[in-house]
XYZ file of N, CA and C in Angstrom:
639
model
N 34.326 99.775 86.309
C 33.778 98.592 86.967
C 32.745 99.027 87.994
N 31.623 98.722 88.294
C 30.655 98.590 88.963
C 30.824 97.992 90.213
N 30.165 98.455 91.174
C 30.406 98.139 92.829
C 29.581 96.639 92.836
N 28.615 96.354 92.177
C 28.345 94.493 92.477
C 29.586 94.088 92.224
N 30.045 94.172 90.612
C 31.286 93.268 90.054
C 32.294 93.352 91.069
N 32.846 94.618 91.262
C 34.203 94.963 92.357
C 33.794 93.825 93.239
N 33.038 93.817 94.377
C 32.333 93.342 95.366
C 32.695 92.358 95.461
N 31.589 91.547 94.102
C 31.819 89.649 93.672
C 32.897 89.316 93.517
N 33.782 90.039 92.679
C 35.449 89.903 92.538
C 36.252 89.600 93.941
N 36.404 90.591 94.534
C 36.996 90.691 95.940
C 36.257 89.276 96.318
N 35.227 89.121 96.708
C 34.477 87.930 97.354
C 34.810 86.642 97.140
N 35.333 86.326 95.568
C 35.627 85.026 95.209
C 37.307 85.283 95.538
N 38.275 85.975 95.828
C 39.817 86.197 95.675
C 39.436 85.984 97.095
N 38.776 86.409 97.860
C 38.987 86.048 99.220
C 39.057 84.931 99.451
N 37.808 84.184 99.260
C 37.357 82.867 99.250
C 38.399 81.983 98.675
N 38.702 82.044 97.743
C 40.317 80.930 96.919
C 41.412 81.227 97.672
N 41.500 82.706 98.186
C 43.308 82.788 99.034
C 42.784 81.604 100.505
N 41.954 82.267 101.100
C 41.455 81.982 102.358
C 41.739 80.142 102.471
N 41.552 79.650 101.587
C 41.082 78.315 101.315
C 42.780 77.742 100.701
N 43.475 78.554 100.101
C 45.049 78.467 100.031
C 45.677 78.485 101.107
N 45.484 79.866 102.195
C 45.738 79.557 103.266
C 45.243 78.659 104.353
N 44.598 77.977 104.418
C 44.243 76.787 105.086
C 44.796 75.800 104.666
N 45.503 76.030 104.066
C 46.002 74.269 103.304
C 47.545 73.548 103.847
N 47.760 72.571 104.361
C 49.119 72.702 105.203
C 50.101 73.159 104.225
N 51.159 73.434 104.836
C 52.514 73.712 103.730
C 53.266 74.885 105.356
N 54.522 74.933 104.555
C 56.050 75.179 105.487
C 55.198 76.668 105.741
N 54.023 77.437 105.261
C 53.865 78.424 106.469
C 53.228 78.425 107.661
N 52.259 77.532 107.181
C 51.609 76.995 108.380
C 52.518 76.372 109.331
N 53.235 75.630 109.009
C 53.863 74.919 109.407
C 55.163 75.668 110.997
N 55.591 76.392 110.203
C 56.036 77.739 110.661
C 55.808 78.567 111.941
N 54.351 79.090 111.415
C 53.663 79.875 112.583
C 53.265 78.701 113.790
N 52.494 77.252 113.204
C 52.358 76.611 114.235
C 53.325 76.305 115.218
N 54.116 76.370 114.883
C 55.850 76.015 115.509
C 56.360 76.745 116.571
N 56.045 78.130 116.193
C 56.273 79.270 116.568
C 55.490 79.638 117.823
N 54.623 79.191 117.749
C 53.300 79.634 118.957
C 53.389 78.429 119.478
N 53.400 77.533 119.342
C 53.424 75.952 120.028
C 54.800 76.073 120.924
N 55.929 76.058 120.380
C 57.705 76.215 121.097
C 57.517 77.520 121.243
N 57.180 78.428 121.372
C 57.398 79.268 122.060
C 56.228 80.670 122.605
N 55.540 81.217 122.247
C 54.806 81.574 122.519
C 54.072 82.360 122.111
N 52.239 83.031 122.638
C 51.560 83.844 121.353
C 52.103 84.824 120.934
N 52.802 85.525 121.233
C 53.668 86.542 120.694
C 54.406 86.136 119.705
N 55.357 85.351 119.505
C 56.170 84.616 118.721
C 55.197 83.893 116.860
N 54.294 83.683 117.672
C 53.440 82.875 116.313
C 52.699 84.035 115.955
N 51.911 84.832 116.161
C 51.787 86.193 116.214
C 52.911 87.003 115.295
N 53.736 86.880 115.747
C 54.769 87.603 114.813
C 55.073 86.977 113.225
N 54.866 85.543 113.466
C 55.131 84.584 112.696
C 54.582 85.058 111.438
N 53.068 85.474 112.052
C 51.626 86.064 111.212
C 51.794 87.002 110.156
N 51.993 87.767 110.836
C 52.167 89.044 110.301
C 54.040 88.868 109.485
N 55.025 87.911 109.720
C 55.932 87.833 108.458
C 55.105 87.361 107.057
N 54.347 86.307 107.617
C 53.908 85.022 106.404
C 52.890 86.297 105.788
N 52.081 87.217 106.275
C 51.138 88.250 105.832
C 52.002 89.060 104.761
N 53.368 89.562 105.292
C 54.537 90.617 104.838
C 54.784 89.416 103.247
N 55.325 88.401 103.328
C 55.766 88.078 102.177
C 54.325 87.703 101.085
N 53.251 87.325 101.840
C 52.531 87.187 101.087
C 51.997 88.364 100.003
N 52.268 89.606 100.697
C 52.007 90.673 100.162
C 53.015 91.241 99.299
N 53.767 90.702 99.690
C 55.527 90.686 98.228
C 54.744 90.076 97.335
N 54.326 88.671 97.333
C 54.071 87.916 96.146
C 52.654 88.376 95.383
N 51.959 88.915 96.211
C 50.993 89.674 95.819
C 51.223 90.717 94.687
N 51.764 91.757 95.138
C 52.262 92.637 94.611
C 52.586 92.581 93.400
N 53.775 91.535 93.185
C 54.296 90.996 91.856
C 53.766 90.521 91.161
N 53.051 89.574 91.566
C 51.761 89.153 90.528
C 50.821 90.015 90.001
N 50.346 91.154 90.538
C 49.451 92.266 90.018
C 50.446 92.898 88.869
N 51.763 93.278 89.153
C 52.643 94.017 88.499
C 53.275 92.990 87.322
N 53.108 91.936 86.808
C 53.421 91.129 86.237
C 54.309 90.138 85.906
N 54.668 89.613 87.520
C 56.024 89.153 87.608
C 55.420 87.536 87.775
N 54.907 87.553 87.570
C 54.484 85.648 86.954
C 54.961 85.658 85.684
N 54.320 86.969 84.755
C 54.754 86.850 83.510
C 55.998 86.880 83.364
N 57.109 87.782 83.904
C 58.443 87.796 83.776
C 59.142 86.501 83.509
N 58.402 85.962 84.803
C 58.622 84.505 85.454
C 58.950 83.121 84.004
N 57.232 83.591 83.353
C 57.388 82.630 81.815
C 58.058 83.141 81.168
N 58.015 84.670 80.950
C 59.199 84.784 79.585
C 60.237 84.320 79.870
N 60.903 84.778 81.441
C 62.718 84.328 81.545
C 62.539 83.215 82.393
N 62.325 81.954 81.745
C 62.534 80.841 82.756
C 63.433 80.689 83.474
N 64.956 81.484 83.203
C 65.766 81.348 84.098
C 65.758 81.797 85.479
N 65.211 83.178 85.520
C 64.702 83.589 87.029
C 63.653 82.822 87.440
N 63.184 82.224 87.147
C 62.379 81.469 87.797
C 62.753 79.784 88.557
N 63.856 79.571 87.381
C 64.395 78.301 88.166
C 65.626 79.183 89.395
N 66.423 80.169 89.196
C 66.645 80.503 89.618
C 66.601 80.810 91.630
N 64.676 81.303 91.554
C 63.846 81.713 92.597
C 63.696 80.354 93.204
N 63.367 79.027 92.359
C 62.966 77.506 92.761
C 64.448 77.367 93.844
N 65.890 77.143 92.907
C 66.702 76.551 93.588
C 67.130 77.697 94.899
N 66.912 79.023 94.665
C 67.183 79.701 96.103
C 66.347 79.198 97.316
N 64.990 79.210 96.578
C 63.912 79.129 97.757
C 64.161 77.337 98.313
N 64.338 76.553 97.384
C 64.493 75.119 98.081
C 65.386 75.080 98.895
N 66.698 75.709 98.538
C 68.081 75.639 99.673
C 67.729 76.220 100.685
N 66.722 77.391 101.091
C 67.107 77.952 101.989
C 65.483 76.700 102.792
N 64.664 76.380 102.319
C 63.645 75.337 103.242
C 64.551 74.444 103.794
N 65.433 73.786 102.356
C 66.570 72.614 103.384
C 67.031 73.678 104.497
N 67.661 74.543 105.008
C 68.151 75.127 105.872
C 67.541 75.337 107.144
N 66.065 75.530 106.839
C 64.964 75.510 108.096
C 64.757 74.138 108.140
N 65.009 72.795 107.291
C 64.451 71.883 107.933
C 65.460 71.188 108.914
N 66.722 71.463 108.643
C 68.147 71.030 109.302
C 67.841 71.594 110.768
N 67.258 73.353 110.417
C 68.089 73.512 112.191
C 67.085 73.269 112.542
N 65.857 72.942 111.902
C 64.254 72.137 112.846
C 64.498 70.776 113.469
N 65.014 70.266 112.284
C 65.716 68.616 112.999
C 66.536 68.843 113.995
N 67.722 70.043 114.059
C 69.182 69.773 115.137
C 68.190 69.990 116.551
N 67.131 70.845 116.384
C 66.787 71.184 117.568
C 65.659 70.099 117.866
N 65.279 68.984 117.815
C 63.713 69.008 117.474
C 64.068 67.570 119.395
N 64.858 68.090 119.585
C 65.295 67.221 120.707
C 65.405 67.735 122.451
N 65.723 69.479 121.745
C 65.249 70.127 122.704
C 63.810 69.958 123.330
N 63.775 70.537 124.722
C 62.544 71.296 125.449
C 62.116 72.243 125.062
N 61.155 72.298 125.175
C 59.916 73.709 124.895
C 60.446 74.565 126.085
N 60.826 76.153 125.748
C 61.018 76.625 126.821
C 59.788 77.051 127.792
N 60.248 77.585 129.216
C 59.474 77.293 129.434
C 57.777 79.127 129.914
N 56.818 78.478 129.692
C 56.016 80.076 129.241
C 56.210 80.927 130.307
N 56.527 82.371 129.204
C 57.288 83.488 129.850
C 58.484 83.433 130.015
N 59.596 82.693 129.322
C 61.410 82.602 129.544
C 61.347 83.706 128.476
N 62.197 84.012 128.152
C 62.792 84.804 127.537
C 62.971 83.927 125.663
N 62.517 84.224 124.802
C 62.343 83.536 123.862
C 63.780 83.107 123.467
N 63.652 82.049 122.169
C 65.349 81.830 121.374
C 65.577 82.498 120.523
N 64.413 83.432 120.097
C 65.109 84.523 119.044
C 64.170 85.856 119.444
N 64.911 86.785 118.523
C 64.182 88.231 118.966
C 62.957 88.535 117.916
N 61.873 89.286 118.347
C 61.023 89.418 117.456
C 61.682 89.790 115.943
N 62.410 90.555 115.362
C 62.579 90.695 114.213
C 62.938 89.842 114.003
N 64.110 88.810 114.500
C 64.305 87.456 113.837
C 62.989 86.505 113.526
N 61.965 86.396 114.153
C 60.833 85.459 114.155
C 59.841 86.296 113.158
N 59.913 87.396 112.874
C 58.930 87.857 111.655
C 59.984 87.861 110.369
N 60.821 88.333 110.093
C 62.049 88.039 109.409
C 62.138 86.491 108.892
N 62.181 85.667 110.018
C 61.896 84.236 109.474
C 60.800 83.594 108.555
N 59.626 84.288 108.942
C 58.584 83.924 108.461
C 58.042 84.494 107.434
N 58.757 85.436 107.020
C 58.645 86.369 105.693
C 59.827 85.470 104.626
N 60.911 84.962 105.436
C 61.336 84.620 103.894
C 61.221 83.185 104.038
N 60.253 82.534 104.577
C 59.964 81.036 104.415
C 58.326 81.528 103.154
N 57.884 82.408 103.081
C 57.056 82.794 102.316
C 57.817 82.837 101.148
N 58.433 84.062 101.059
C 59.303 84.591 99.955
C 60.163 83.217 99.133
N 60.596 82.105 100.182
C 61.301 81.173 99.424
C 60.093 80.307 98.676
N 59.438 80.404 98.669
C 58.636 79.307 97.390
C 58.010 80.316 96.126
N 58.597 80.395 95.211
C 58.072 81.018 93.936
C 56.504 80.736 93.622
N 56.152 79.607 94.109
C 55.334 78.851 93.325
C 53.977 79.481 94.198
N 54.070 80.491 95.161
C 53.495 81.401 95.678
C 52.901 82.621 94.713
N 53.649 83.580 93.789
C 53.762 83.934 92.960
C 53.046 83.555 91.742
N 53.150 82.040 91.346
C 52.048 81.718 90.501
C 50.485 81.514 90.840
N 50.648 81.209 92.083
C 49.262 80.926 92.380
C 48.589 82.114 92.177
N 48.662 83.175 92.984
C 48.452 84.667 92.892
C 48.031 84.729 91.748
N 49.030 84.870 90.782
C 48.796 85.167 89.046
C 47.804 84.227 88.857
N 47.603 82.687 89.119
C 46.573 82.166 88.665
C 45.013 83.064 88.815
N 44.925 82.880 89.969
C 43.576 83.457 90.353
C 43.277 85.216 89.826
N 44.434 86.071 90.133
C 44.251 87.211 89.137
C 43.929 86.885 88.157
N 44.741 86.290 87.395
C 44.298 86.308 85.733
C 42.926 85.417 85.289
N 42.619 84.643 86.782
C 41.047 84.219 86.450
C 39.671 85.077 86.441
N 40.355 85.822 88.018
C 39.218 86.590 88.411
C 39.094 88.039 88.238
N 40.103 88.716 88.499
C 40.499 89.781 88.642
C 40.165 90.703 87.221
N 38.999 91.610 86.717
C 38.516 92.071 85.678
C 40.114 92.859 85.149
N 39.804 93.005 83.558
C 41.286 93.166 83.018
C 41.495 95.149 82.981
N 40.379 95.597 83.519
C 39.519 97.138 83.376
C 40.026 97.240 84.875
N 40.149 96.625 85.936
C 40.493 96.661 87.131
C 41.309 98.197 87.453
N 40.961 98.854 87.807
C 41.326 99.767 88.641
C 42.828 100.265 89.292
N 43.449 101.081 89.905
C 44.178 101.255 90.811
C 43.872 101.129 92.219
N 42.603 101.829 92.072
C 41.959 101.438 93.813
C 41.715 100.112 93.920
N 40.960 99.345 92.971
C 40.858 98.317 92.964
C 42.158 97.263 93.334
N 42.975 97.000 92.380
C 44.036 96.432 93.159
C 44.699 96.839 93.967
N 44.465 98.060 94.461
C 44.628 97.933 95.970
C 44.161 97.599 97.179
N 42.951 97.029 96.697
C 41.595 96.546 97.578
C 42.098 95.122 97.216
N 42.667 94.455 96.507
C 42.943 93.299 96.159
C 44.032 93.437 97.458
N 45.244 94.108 97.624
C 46.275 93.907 97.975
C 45.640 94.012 99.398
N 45.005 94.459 99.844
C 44.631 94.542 101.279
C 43.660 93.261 101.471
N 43.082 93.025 100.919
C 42.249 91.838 101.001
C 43.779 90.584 101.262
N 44.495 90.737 100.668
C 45.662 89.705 100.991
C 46.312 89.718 102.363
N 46.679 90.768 102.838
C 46.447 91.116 104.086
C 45.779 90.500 104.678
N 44.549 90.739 104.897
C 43.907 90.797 106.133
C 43.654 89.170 105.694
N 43.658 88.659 104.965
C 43.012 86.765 104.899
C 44.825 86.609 106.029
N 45.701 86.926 105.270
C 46.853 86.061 105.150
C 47.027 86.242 107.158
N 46.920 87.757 107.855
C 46.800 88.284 108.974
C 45.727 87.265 110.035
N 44.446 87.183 109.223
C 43.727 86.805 110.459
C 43.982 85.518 110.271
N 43.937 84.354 109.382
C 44.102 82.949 109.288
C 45.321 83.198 110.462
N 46.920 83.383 110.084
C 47.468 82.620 110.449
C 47.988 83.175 112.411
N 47.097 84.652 112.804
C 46.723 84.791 113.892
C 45.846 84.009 114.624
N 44.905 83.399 113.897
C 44.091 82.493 114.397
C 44.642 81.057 114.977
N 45.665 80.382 113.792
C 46.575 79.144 114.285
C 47.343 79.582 115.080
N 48.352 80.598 115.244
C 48.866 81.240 116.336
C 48.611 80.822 117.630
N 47.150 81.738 117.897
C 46.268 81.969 118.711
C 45.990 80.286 119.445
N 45.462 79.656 118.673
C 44.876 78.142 119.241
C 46.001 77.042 119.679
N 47.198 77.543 118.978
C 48.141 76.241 119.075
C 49.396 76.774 120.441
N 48.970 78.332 120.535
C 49.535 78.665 121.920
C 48.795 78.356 123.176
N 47.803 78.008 123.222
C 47.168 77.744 124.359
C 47.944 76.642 125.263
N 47.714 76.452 126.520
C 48.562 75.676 127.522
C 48.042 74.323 126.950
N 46.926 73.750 126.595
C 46.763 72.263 126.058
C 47.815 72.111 124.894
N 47.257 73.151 124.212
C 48.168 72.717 122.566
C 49.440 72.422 123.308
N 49.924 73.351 124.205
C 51.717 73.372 124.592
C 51.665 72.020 125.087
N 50.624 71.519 125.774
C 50.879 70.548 126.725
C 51.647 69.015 125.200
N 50.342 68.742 124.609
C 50.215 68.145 124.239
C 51.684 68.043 122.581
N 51.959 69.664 122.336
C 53.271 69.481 121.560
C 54.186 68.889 122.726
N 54.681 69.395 123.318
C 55.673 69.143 124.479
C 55.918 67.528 124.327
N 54.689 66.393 124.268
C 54.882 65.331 124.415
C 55.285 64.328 123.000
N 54.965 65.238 122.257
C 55.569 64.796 121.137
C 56.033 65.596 120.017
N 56.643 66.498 120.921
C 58.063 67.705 120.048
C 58.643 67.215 118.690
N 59.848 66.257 119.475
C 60.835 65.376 118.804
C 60.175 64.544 118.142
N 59.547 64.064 117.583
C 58.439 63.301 116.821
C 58.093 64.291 115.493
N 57.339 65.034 116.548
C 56.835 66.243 115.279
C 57.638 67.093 114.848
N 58.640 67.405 115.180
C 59.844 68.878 114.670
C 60.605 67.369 113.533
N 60.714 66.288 113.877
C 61.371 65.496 113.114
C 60.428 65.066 111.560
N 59.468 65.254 111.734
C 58.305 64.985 110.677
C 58.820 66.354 110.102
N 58.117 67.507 110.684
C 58.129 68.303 110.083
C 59.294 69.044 109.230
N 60.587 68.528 109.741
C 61.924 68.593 109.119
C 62.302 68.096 107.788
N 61.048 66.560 107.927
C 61.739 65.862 106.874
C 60.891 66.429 105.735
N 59.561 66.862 105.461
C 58.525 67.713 105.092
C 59.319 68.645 104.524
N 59.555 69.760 105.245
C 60.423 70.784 104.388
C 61.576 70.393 104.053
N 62.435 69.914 104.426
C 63.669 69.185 103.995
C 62.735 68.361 102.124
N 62.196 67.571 102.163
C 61.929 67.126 100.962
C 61.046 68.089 100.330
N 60.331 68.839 100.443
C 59.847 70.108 99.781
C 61.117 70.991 99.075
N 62.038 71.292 100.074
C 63.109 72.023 99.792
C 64.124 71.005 98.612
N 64.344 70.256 98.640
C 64.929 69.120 97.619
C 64.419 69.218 96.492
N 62.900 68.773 96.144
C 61.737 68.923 95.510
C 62.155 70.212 94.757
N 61.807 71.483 95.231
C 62.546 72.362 94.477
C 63.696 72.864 93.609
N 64.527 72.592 94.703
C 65.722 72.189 93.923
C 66.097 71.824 92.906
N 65.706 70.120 92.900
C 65.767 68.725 91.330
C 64.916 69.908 90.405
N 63.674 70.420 90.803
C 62.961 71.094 89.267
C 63.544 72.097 88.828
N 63.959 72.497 89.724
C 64.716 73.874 89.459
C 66.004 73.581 88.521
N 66.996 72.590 89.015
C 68.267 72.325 88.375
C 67.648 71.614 87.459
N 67.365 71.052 87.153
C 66.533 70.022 86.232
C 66.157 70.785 84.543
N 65.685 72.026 85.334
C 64.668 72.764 84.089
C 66.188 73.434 83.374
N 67.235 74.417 84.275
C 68.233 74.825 83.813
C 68.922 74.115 82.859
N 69.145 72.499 82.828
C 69.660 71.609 81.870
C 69.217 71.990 80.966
C-alpha cells in the first residue's frame, strides 16, 4: 500500500469514528456525568476507560470478531443480553442517586480512580453493537492488503479520536458554570438519563432474548 492510500484511509476512519464519537449514547453520557458530579479528574479518567474499551472493540474487529459474531449468533446475543443487564444496572444506581448533591469541588470523590476508569471501560465493553460498527467501517475502508503497521496505525488512530473527544467533554462540562448549572437540574437530568440507559439496556436485552428463541 502506498503512503497517499495509507494516509486517505486513516483520514476517512478518523473522520467516521470522530463523528461516532460525537453522537450522544451511555458513553458520552458517562464521562459527562463524571466531570459534571464530580470532577476533571474523574471525567478525565472516564476518557481514557471509554478510549480502553474502545480499543477492545477495535481490536476485535480487525482480528475478526464481528465475523465470529455472524457465524455464532449465539455469542452475540449472548454479548447483547450481558451488555443490556449490566446498562440496566448503571441506570438504577444513576436513578437511586440522582437526588443526591453534587459533592462539593475538591471533597474527596465517591469512587476511586480505578473504579471511575473501570466503569467507563465496561459501559463501552457492554454494547456489542460497538464491535459492529468498527467492522462496518473496516470492511468499508480499510484496504484488504492492509498491513501490520498499518492496523496498527488504525488502532492508535482509535485512541487518540476516542482520548481527545471525550477529554474534551470532560474538560468543558467540568468547568464551575457547567457545575453550576448541572447542580440545578441534577435530579431532572440523572433521572432522564437513567431512564435512557435503563431503556437502551432493556432494548438490548428483548433483541437479544428474542433472537435466542
Amino acid at each position: 500500500m502506498d503512503a497517499p492510500t495509507m494516509l486517505a484511509s486513516l483520514a476517512t476512519l478518523a473522520i467516521a469514528h470522530l463523528l461516532a464519537c460525537a453522537s450522544p449514547g451511555p458513553s458520552f453520557i458517562f464521562v459527562a456525568q463524571s466531570a459534571a458530579s464530580r470532577s476533571r479528574r474523574a471525567g478525565l479518567l472516564a476518557a481514557l476507560g471509554m478510549s480502553a474499551g474502545a480499543t477492545v472493540w477495535a481490536a476485535g474487529a480487525l482480528l475478526g470478531l464481528a465475523a465470529l459474531f455472524e457465524r455464532v449468533a449465539e455469542l452475540y446475543r449472548v454479548a447483547q443480553i450481558a451488555g443490556g443487564l449490566y446498562l440496566v444496572y448503571i441506570a438504577y444506581r444513576i436513578a437511586q442517586h440522582a437526588k443526591d448533591p453534587l459533592p462539593a469541588p475538591g471533597s474527596a470523590p465517591a469512587a476511586t480512580d480505578a473504579q471511575i476508569f473501570l466503569g467507563a471501560m465496561r459501559v463501552q465493553l457492554a454494547n456489542p453493537k460497538v464491535s459492529v460498527f468498527f467492522a462496518s467501517i473496516f470492511i468499508t475502508v480499510l484496504p484488504r492488503d492492509a498491513s501490520l503497521a498499518f492496523r496498527l496505525a488504525v488502532l492508535l488512530m482509535v485512541i487518540v479520536d476516542e482520548t481527545l473527544w471525550y477529554s474534551f467533554v470532560a474538560t468543558v462540562l467540568s468547568t464551575s458554570r457547567a457545575r453550576t448549572v448541572y447542580g440545578r437540574f441534577k435530579t431532572t437530568a440523572d433521572r432522564i438519563t437513567g431512564a435512557f440507559l435503563g431503556l437502551l439496556g432493556f432494548r438490548l436485552v428483548l433483541q437479544g432474548a428474542r433472537a435466542v428463541k
